[in-house]
Short mmCIF file of C-alpha atoms and ligand atoms in Angstrom, two decimals:
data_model
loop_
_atom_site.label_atom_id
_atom_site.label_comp_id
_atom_site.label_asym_id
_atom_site.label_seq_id
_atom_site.Cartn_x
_atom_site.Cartn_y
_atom_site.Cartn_z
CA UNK A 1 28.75 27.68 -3.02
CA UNK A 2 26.41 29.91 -5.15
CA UNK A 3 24.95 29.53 -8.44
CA UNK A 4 24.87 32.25 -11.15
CA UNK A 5 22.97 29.90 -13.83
CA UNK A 6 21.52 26.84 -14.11
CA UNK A 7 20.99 24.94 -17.08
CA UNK A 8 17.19 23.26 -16.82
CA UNK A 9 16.96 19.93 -18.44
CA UNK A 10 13.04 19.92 -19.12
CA UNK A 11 10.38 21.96 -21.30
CA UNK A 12 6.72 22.79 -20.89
CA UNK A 13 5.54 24.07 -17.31
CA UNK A 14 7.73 22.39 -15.20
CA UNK A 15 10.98 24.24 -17.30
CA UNK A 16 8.57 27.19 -16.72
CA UNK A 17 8.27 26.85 -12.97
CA UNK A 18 12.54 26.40 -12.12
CA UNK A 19 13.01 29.45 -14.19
CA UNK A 20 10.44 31.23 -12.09
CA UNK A 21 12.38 29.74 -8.55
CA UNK A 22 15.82 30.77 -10.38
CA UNK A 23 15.30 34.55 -11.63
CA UNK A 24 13.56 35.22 -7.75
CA UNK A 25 17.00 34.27 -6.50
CA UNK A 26 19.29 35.96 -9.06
CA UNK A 27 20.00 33.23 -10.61
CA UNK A 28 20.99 32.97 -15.11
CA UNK A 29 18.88 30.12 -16.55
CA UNK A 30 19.47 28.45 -19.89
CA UNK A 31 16.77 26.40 -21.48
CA UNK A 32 17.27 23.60 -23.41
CA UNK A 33 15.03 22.99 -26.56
CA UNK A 34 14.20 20.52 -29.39
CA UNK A 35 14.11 22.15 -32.80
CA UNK A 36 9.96 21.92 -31.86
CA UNK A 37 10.13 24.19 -29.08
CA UNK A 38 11.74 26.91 -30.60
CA UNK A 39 8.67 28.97 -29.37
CA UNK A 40 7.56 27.79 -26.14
CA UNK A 41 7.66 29.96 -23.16
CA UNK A 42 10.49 28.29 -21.54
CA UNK A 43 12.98 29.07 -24.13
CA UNK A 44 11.49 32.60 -24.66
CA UNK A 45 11.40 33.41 -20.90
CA UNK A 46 15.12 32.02 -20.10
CA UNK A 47 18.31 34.23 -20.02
CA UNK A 48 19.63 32.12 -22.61
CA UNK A 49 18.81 29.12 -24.68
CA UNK A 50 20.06 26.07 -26.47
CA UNK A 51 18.65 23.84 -28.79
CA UNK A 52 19.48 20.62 -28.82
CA UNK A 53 18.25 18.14 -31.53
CA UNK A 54 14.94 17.34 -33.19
CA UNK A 55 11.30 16.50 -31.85
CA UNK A 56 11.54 13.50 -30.49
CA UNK A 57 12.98 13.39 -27.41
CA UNK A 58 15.25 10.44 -27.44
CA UNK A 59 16.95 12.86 -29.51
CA UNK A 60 16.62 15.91 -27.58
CA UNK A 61 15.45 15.65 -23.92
CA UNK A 62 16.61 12.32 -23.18
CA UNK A 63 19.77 13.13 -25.05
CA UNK A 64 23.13 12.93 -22.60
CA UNK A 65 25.54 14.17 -24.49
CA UNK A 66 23.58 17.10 -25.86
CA UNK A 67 22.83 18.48 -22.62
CA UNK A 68 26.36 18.12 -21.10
CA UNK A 69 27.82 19.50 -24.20
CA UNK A 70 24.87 22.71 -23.75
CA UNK A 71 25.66 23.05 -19.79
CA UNK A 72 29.84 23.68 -21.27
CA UNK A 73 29.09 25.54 -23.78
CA UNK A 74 27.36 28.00 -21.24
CA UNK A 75 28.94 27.84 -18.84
CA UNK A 76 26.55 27.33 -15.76
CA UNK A 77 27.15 25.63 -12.49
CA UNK A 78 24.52 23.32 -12.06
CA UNK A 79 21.52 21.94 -13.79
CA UNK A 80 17.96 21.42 -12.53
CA UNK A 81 16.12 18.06 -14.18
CA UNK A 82 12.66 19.00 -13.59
CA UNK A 83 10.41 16.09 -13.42
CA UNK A 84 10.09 13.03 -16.11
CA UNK A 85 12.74 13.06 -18.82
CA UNK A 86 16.12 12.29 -17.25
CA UNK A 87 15.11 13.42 -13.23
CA UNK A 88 15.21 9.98 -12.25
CA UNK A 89 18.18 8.62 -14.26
CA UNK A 90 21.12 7.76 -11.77
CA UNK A 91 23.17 7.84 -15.20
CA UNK A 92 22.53 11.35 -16.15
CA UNK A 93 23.10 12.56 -12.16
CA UNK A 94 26.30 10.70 -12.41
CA UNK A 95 27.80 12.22 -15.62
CA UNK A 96 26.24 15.51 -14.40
CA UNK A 97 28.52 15.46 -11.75
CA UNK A 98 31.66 14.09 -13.49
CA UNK A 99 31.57 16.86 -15.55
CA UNK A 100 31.61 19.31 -12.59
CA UNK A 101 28.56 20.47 -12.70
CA UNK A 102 26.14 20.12 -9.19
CA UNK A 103 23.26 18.06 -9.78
CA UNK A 104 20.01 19.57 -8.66
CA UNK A 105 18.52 16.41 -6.84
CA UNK A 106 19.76 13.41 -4.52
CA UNK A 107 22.98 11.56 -4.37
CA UNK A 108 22.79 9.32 -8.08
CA UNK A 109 23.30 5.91 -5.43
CA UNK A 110 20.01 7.08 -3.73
CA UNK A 111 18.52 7.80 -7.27
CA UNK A 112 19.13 3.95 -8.25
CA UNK A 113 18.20 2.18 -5.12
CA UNK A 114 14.78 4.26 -5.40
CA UNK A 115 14.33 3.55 -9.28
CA UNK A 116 14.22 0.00 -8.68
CA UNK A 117 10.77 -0.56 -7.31
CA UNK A 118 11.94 -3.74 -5.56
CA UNK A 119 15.13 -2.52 -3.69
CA UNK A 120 13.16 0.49 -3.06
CA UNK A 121 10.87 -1.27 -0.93
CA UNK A 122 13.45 -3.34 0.86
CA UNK A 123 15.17 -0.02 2.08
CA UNK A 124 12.34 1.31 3.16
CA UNK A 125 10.89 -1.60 5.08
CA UNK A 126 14.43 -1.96 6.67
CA UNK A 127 14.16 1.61 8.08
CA UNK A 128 10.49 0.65 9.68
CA UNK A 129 8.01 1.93 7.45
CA UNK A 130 5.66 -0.84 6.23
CA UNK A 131 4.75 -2.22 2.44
CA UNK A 132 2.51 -3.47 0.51
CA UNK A 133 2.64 -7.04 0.88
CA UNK A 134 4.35 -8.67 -2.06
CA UNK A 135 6.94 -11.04 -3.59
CA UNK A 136 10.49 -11.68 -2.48
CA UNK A 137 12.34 -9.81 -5.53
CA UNK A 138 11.80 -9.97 -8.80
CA UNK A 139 9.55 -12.74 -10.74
CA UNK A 140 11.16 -15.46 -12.58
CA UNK A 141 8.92 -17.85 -13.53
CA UNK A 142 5.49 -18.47 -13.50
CA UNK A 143 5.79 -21.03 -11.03
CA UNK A 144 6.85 -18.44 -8.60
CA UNK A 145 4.41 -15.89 -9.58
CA UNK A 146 1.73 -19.03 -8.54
CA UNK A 147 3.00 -19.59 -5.56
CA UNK A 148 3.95 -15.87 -3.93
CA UNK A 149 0.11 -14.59 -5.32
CA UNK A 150 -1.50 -18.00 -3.15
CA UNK A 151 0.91 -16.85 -0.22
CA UNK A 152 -0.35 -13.23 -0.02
CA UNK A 153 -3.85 -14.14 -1.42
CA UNK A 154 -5.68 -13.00 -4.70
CA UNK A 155 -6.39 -10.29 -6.13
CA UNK A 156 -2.82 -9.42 -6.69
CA UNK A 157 -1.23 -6.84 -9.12
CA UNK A 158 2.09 -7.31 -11.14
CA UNK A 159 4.11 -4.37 -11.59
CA UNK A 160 7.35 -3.59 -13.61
CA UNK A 161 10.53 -3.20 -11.35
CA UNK A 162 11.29 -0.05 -12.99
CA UNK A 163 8.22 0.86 -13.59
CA UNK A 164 6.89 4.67 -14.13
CA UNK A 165 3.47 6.47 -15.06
CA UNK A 166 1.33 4.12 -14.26
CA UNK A 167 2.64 1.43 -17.13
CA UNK A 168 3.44 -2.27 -16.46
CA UNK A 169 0.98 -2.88 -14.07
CA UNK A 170 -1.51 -5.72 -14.70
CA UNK A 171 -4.04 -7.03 -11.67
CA UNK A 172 -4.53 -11.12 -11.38
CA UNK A 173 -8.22 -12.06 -9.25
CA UNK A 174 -7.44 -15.81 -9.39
CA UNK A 175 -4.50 -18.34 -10.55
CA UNK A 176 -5.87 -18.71 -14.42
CA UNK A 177 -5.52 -14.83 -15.05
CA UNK A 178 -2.08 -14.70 -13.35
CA UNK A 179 0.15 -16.43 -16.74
CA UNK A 180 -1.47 -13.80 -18.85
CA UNK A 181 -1.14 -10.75 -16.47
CA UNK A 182 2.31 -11.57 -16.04
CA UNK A 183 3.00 -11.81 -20.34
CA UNK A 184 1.04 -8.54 -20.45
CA UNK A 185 3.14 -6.90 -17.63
CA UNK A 186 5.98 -8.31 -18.82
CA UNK A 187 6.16 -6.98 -22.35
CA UNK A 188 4.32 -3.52 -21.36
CA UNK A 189 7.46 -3.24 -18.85
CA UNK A 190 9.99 -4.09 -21.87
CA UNK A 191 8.39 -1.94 -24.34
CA UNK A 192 8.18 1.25 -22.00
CA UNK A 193 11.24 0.84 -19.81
CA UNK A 194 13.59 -1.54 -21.71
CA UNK A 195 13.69 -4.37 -18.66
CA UNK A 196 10.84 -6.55 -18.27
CA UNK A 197 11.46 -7.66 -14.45
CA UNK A 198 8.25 -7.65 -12.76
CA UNK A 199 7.72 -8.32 -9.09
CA UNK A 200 3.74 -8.96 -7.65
CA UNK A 201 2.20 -6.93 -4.49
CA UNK A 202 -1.12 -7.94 -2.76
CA UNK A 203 -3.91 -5.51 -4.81
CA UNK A 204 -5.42 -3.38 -2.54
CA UNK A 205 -9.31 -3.11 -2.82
CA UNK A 206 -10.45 0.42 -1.77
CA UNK A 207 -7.32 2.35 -0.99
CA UNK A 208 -6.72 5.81 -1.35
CA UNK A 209 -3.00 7.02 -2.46
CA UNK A 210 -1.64 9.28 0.42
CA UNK A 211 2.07 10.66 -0.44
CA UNK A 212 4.26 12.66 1.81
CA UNK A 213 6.95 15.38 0.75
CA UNK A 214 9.89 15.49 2.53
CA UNK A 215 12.95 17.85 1.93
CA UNK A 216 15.99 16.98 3.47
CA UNK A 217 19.82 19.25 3.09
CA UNK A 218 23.44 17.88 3.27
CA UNK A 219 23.37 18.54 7.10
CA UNK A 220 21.25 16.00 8.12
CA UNK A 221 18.13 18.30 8.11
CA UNK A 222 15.10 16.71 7.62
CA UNK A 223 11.49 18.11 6.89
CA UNK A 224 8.14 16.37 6.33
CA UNK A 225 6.00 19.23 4.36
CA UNK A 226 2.77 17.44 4.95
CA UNK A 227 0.70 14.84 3.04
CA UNK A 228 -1.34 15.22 -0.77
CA UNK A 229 -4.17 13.11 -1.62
CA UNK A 230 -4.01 11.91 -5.30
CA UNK A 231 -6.30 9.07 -5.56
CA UNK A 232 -8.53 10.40 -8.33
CA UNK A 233 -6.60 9.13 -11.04
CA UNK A 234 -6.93 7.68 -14.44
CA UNK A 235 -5.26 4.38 -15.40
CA UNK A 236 -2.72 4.72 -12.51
CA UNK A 237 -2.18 8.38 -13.64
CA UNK A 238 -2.71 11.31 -10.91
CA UNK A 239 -5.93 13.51 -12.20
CA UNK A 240 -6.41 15.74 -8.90
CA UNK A 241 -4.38 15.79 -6.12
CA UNK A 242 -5.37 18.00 -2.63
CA UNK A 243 -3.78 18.53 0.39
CA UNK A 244 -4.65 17.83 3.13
CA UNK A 245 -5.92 14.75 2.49
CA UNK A 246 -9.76 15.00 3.15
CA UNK A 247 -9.07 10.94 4.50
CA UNK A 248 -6.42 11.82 7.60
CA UNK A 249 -7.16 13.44 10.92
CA UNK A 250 -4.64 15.70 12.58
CA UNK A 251 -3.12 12.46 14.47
CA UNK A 252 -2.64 10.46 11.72
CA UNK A 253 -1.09 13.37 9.97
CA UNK A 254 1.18 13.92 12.42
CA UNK A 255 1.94 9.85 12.63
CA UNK A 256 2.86 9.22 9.44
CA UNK A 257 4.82 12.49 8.53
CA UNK A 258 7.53 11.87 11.58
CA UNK A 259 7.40 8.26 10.43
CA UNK A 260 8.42 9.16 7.31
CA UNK A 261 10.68 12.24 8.56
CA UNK A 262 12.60 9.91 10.77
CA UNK A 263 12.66 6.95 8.55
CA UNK A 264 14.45 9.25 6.03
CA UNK A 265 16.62 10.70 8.46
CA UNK A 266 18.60 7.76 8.67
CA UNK A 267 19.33 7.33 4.83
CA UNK A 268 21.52 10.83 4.59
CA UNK A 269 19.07 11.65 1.57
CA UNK A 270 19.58 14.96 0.05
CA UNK A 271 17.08 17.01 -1.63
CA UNK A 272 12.97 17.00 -1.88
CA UNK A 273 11.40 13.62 -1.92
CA UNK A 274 8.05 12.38 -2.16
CA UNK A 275 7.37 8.66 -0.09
CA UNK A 276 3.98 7.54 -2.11
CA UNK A 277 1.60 5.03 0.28
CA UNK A 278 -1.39 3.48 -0.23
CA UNK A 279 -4.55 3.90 2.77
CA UNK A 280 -6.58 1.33 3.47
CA UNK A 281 -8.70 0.73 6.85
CA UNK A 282 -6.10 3.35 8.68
CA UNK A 283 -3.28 1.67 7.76
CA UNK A 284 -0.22 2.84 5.24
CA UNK A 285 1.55 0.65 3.01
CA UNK A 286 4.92 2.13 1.38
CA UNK A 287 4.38 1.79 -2.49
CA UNK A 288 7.20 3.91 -3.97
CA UNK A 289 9.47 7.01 -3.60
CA UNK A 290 10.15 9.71 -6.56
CA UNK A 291 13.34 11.27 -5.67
CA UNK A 292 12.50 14.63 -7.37
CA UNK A 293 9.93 17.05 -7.60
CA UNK A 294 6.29 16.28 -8.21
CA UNK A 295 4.04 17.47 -10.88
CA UNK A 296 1.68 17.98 -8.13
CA UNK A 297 4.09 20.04 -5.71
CA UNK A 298 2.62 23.44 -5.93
CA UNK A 299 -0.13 22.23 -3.65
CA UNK A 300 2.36 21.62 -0.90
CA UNK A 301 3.65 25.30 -1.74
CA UNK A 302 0.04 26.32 -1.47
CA UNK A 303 -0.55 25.39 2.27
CA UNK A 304 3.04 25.63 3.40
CA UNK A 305 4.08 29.14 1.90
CA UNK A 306 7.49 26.94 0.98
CA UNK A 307 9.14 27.81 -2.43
CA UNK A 308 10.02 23.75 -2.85
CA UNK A 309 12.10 24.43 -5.74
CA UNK A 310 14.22 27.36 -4.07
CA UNK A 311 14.81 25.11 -1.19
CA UNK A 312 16.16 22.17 -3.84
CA UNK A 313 18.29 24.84 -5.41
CA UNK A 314 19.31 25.92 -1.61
CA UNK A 315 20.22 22.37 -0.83
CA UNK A 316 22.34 21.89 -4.16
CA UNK A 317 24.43 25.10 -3.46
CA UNK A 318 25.28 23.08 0.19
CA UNK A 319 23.40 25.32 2.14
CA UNK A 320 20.94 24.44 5.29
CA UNK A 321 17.57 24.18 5.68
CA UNK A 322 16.47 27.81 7.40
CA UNK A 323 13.51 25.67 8.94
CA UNK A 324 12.89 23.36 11.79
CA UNK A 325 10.11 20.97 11.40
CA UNK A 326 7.98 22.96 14.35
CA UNK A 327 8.22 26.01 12.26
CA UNK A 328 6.41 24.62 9.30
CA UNK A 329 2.76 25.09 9.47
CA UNK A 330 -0.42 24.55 7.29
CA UNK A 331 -3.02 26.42 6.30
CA UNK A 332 -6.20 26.23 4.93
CA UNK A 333 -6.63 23.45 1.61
CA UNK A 334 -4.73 23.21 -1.64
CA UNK A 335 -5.94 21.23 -5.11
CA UNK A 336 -4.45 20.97 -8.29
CA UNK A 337 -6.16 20.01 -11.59
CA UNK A 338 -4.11 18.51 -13.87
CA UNK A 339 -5.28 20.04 -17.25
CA UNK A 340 -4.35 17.67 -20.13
CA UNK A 341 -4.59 18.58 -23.99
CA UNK A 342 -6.83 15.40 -24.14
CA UNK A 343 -10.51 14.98 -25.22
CA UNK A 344 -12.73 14.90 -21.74
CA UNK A 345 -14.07 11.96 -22.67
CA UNK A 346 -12.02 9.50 -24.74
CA UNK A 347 -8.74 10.89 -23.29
CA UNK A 348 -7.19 11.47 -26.74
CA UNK A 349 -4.62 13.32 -27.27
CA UNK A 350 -5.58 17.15 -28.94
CA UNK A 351 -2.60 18.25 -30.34
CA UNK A 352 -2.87 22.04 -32.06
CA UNK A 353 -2.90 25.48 -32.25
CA UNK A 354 -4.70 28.00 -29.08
CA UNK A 355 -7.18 30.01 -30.63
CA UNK A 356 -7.68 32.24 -27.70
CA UNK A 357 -6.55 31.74 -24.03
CA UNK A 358 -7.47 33.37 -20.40
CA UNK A 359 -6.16 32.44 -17.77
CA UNK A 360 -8.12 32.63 -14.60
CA UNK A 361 -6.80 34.69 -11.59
CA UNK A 362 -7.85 36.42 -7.95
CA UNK A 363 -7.03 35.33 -4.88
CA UNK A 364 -5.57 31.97 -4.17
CA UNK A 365 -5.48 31.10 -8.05
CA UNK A 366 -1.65 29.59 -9.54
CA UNK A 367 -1.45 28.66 -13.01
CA UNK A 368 1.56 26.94 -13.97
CA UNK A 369 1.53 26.57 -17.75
CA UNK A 370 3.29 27.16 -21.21
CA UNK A 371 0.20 28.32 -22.64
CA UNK A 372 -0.58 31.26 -24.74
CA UNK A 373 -2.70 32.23 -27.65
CA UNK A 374 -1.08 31.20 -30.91
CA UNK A 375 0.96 28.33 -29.16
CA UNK A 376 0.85 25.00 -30.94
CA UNK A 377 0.45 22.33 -28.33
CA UNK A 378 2.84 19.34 -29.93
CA UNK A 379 2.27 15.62 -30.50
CA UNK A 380 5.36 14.54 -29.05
CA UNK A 381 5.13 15.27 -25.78
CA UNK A 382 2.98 14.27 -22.49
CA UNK A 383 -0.40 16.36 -22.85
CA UNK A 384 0.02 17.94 -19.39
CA UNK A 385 -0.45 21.50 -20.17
CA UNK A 386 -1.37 23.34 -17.43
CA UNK A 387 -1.49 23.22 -13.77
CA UNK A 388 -4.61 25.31 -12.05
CA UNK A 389 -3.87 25.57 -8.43
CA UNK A 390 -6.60 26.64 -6.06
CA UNK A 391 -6.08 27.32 -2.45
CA UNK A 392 -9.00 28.14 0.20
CA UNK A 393 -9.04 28.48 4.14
CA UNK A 394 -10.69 25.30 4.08
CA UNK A 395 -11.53 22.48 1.75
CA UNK A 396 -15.29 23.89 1.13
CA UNK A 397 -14.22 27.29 0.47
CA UNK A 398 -11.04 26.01 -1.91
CA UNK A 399 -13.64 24.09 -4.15
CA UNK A 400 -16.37 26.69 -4.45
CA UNK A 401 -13.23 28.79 -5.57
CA UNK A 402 -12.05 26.23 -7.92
CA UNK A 403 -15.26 26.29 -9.37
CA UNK A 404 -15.11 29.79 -10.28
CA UNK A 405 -11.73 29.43 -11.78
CA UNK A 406 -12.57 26.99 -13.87
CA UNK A 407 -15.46 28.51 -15.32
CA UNK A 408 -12.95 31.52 -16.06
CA UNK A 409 -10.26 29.45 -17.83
CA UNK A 410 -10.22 29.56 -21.60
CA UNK A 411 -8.61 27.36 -23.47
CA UNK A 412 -9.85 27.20 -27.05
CA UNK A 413 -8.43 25.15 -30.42
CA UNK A 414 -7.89 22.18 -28.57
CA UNK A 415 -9.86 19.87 -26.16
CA UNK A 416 -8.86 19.59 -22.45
CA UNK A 417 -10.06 18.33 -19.72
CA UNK A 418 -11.62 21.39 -18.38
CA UNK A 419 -15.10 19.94 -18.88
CA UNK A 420 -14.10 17.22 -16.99
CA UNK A 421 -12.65 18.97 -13.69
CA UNK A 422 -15.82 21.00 -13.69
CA UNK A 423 -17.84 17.68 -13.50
CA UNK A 424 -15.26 16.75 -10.40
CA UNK A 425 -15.73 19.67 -8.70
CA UNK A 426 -19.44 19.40 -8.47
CA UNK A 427 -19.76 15.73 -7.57
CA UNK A 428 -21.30 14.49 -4.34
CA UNK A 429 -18.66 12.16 -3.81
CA UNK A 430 -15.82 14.61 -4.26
CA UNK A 431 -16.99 17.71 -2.10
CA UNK A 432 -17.54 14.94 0.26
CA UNK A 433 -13.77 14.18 0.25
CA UNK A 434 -14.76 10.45 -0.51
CA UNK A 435 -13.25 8.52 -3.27
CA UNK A 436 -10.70 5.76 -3.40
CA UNK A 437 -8.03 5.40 -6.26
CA UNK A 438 -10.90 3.49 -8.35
CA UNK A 439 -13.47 5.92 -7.91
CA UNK A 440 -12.67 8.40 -11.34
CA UNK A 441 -12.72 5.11 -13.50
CA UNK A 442 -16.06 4.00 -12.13
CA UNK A 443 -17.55 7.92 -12.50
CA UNK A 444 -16.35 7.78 -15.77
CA UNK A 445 -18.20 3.99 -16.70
CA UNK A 446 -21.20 5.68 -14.99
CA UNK A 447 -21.04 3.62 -11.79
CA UNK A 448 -21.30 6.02 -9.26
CA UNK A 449 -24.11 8.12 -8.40
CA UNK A 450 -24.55 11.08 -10.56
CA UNK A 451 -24.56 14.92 -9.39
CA UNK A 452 -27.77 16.95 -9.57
P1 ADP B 501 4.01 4.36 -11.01
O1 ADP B 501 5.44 4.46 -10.60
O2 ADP B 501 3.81 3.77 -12.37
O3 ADP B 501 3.25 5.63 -10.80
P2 ADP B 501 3.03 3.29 -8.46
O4 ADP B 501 3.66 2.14 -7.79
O5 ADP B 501 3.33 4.66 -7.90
O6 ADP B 501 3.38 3.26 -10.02
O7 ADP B 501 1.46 3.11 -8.50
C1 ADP B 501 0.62 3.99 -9.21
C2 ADP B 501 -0.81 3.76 -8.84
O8 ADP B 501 -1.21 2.40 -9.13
C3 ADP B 501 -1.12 3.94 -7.36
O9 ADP B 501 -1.36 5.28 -7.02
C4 ADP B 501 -2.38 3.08 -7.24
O10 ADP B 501 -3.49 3.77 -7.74
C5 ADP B 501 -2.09 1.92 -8.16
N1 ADP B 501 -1.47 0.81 -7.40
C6 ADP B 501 -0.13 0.57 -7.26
N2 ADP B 501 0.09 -0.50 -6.48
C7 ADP B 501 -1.12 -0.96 -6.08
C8 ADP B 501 -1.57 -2.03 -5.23
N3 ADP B 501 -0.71 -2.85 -4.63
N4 ADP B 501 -2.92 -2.17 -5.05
C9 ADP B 501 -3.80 -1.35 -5.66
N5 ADP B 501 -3.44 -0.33 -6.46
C10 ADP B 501 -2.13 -0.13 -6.68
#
């Protein structure tokens, strides 16, 4: 099978990036819009384009029946979900495929037993990868919260079954903060993903968050593509992401990618696939999987030379991977900066209009972004607006060059956080590749030692 278009069921950057994989391989792309986006690059870069309802994206981008009714109406063979929105919604990969149409991503059964944090976790322990320490399912009373949190020992975090974005999560240091950690969990769960089950894990200390892509075809093809750091983070939300991880040597590299390459070998998953862990005192413990692409994937591209979207697009069309795991090899040091419309400081959202914008560029720069001058940067969507991309022959040379890059991005009419990757590439702590997942927050309360 071959694909002449493909409809792509996202906006912004990521929209961006498919249509980039697609016109490389020949391939027709139609973009979907809300009435909002009417002039974002996505739409104005497709083949063709469809809008389909207003702003807010219940409406548009989360809207079923809009996007079937736009992949008939032209015509195209498959459709590509990007990342958020509907890319994890065993629903929408269902209905995709009822309506004949090939759904760029796994199998919806593997979609649903990954969405569900708690079966997730089950699977993967079953196939010999270990977890976090937690609960046995899902939490139904207090009483049971109690009584798994003094079995695996405090602190311990409650998190929302189908959790996403770092919401629903609430940490518990002793048994009187545990009733109102799990009402706050609880309703942050309901209000954000419309089912408040919550399940409790052991809350690791000082871990750093160590994923591994894997991309896997209908043959039975499996590849590990190498591990990404992404511990600086924000409120549970990925800030900075390298890879390698400055944390792993080459044996523990190789360790946990054929763990994870042969774990995921035995589940006859299709498509790319990220297994998310968290690293504490050499060990991993299995946390989640996202069974699409990652915001952070380009770094993987960076040190691989592997198109991962062309390969997902490969894999849809039924073809085989052209790669054996020997033949993938990695070079030199990836990271990405994830450059929100967002005040450096406060973190609120700066919605509005780009004065003037320059992108940087040179050797082993990527941007992947919407962006141009006159665009209006819109309220009702997530802030991400722009991926910078930096890859060096080794980690020191990659950050002196991210450096540089930064200082040559412009971005004025709205704040960013520019300023604040600038102050990350110059800290002690991060050219010395040593952080932990809570190591941004405490920069940010002043609680780590300053640069020069
Ligand atoms: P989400 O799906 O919302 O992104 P994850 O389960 O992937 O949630 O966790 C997001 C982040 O939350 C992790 O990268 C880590 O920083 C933190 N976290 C999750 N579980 C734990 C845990 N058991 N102990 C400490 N931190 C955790």
């Amino acid at each position: 099978m071959t694909f002449k278009k493909i409809l792509i069921a996202n906006r912004g950057e990521i929209a961006l990036r498919i249509h980039r994989a697609c016109q490389e391989m020949g391939i027709g792309t139609v973009a979907i819009h809300s009435t909002a986006d009417s002039e974002a690059m996505h739409v104005r870069l497709a083949n063709e384009s469809v809008c389909i309802g207003p702003a807010a994206a219940k409406d548009s981008y989360l809207k079923i029946p809009a996007i079937l009714s736009a992949a008939t109406i032209s015509a195209v063979d498959a459709i590509h979900p990007g990342v958020g929105f509907l890319s994890e919604n065993a629903e929408f990969a269902a209905m995709v495929e009822e309506h004949h149409f090939a759904f760029i991503g796994p199998t919806p059964e593997h979609i649903r037993i990954m969405g569900d944090k708690i079966t997730a976790k089950e699977t993967i322990k079953n196939l010999g990868i270990p977890v976090v320490p937690g609960s046995e399912g899902t939490l139904t009373s207090l009483k049971e919260a109690l009584k798994s949190a003094e079995h695996i020992g405090y602190p311990v975090i409650i998190k929302a079954t189908s959790g996403g974005g770092g919401k629903g999560m609430k940490v518990a240091y002793n048994s009187s903060e545990l009733e109102e950690s799990l009402r706050l969990a609880k309703s942050e769960a309901s209000v954000n993903f419309g089912n408040d089950e919550v399940y409790l894990e052991k809350y690791l200390g000082k871990p750093r968050h160590i994923e591994v892509q894997i991309i896997a075809d209908t043959f039975g093809n499996v590849l590990h593509l190498g591990e990404r750091d992404c511990s600086l983070q924000r409120r549970h939300q990925k800030v900075w992401e390298e890879a390698p991880s400055p944390a792993l040597d080459e044996t523990r590299r190789v360790q946990l990618g054929e763990m994870v390459r042969q774990a995921i070998s035995k589940m006859g998953y299709r498509g790319v696939g990220t297994l998310e862990f968290l690293y504490e005192k050499g060990k991993f413990y299995f946390i989640e999987m996202n069974t699409r692409l990652q915001v952070e994937h380009p770094i993987t591209e960076m040190i691989t030379g592997i198109d991962l979207v062309r390969e997902q697009i490969r894999v849809a069309m039924g073809k085989p991977l052209t790669l054996r795991q020997e033949d993938i090899k990695f070079l030199g040091h990836a990271i990405e900066c994830r450059i929100n419309a967002e005040h450096p400081e406060t973190f609120m959202p700066s919605p509005g209009r780009i004065t003037e914008y320059h992108t940087p560029g040179g050797l082993g720069v990527r941007v992947d972004s919407g962006l141009y001058s006159g665009y209006q940067i819109l309220p009702y969507y997530d802030s991400l607006v722009s991926k910078l991309i930096v890859h060096g022959d080794n980690r020191q040379q990659c950050i002196q060059r991210l450096r540089r890059a930064l200082d040559e991005y412009v971005i004025s009419g709205v704040e960013t956080l520019l300023p604040l990757h600038k102050r990350l590439a110059t800290e002690p702590d991060v050219i010395a590749g040593q952080y932990d997942i809570h190591w941004l927050e405490k920069m940010l309360k002043g609680e780590v030692d300053q640069a020069a």
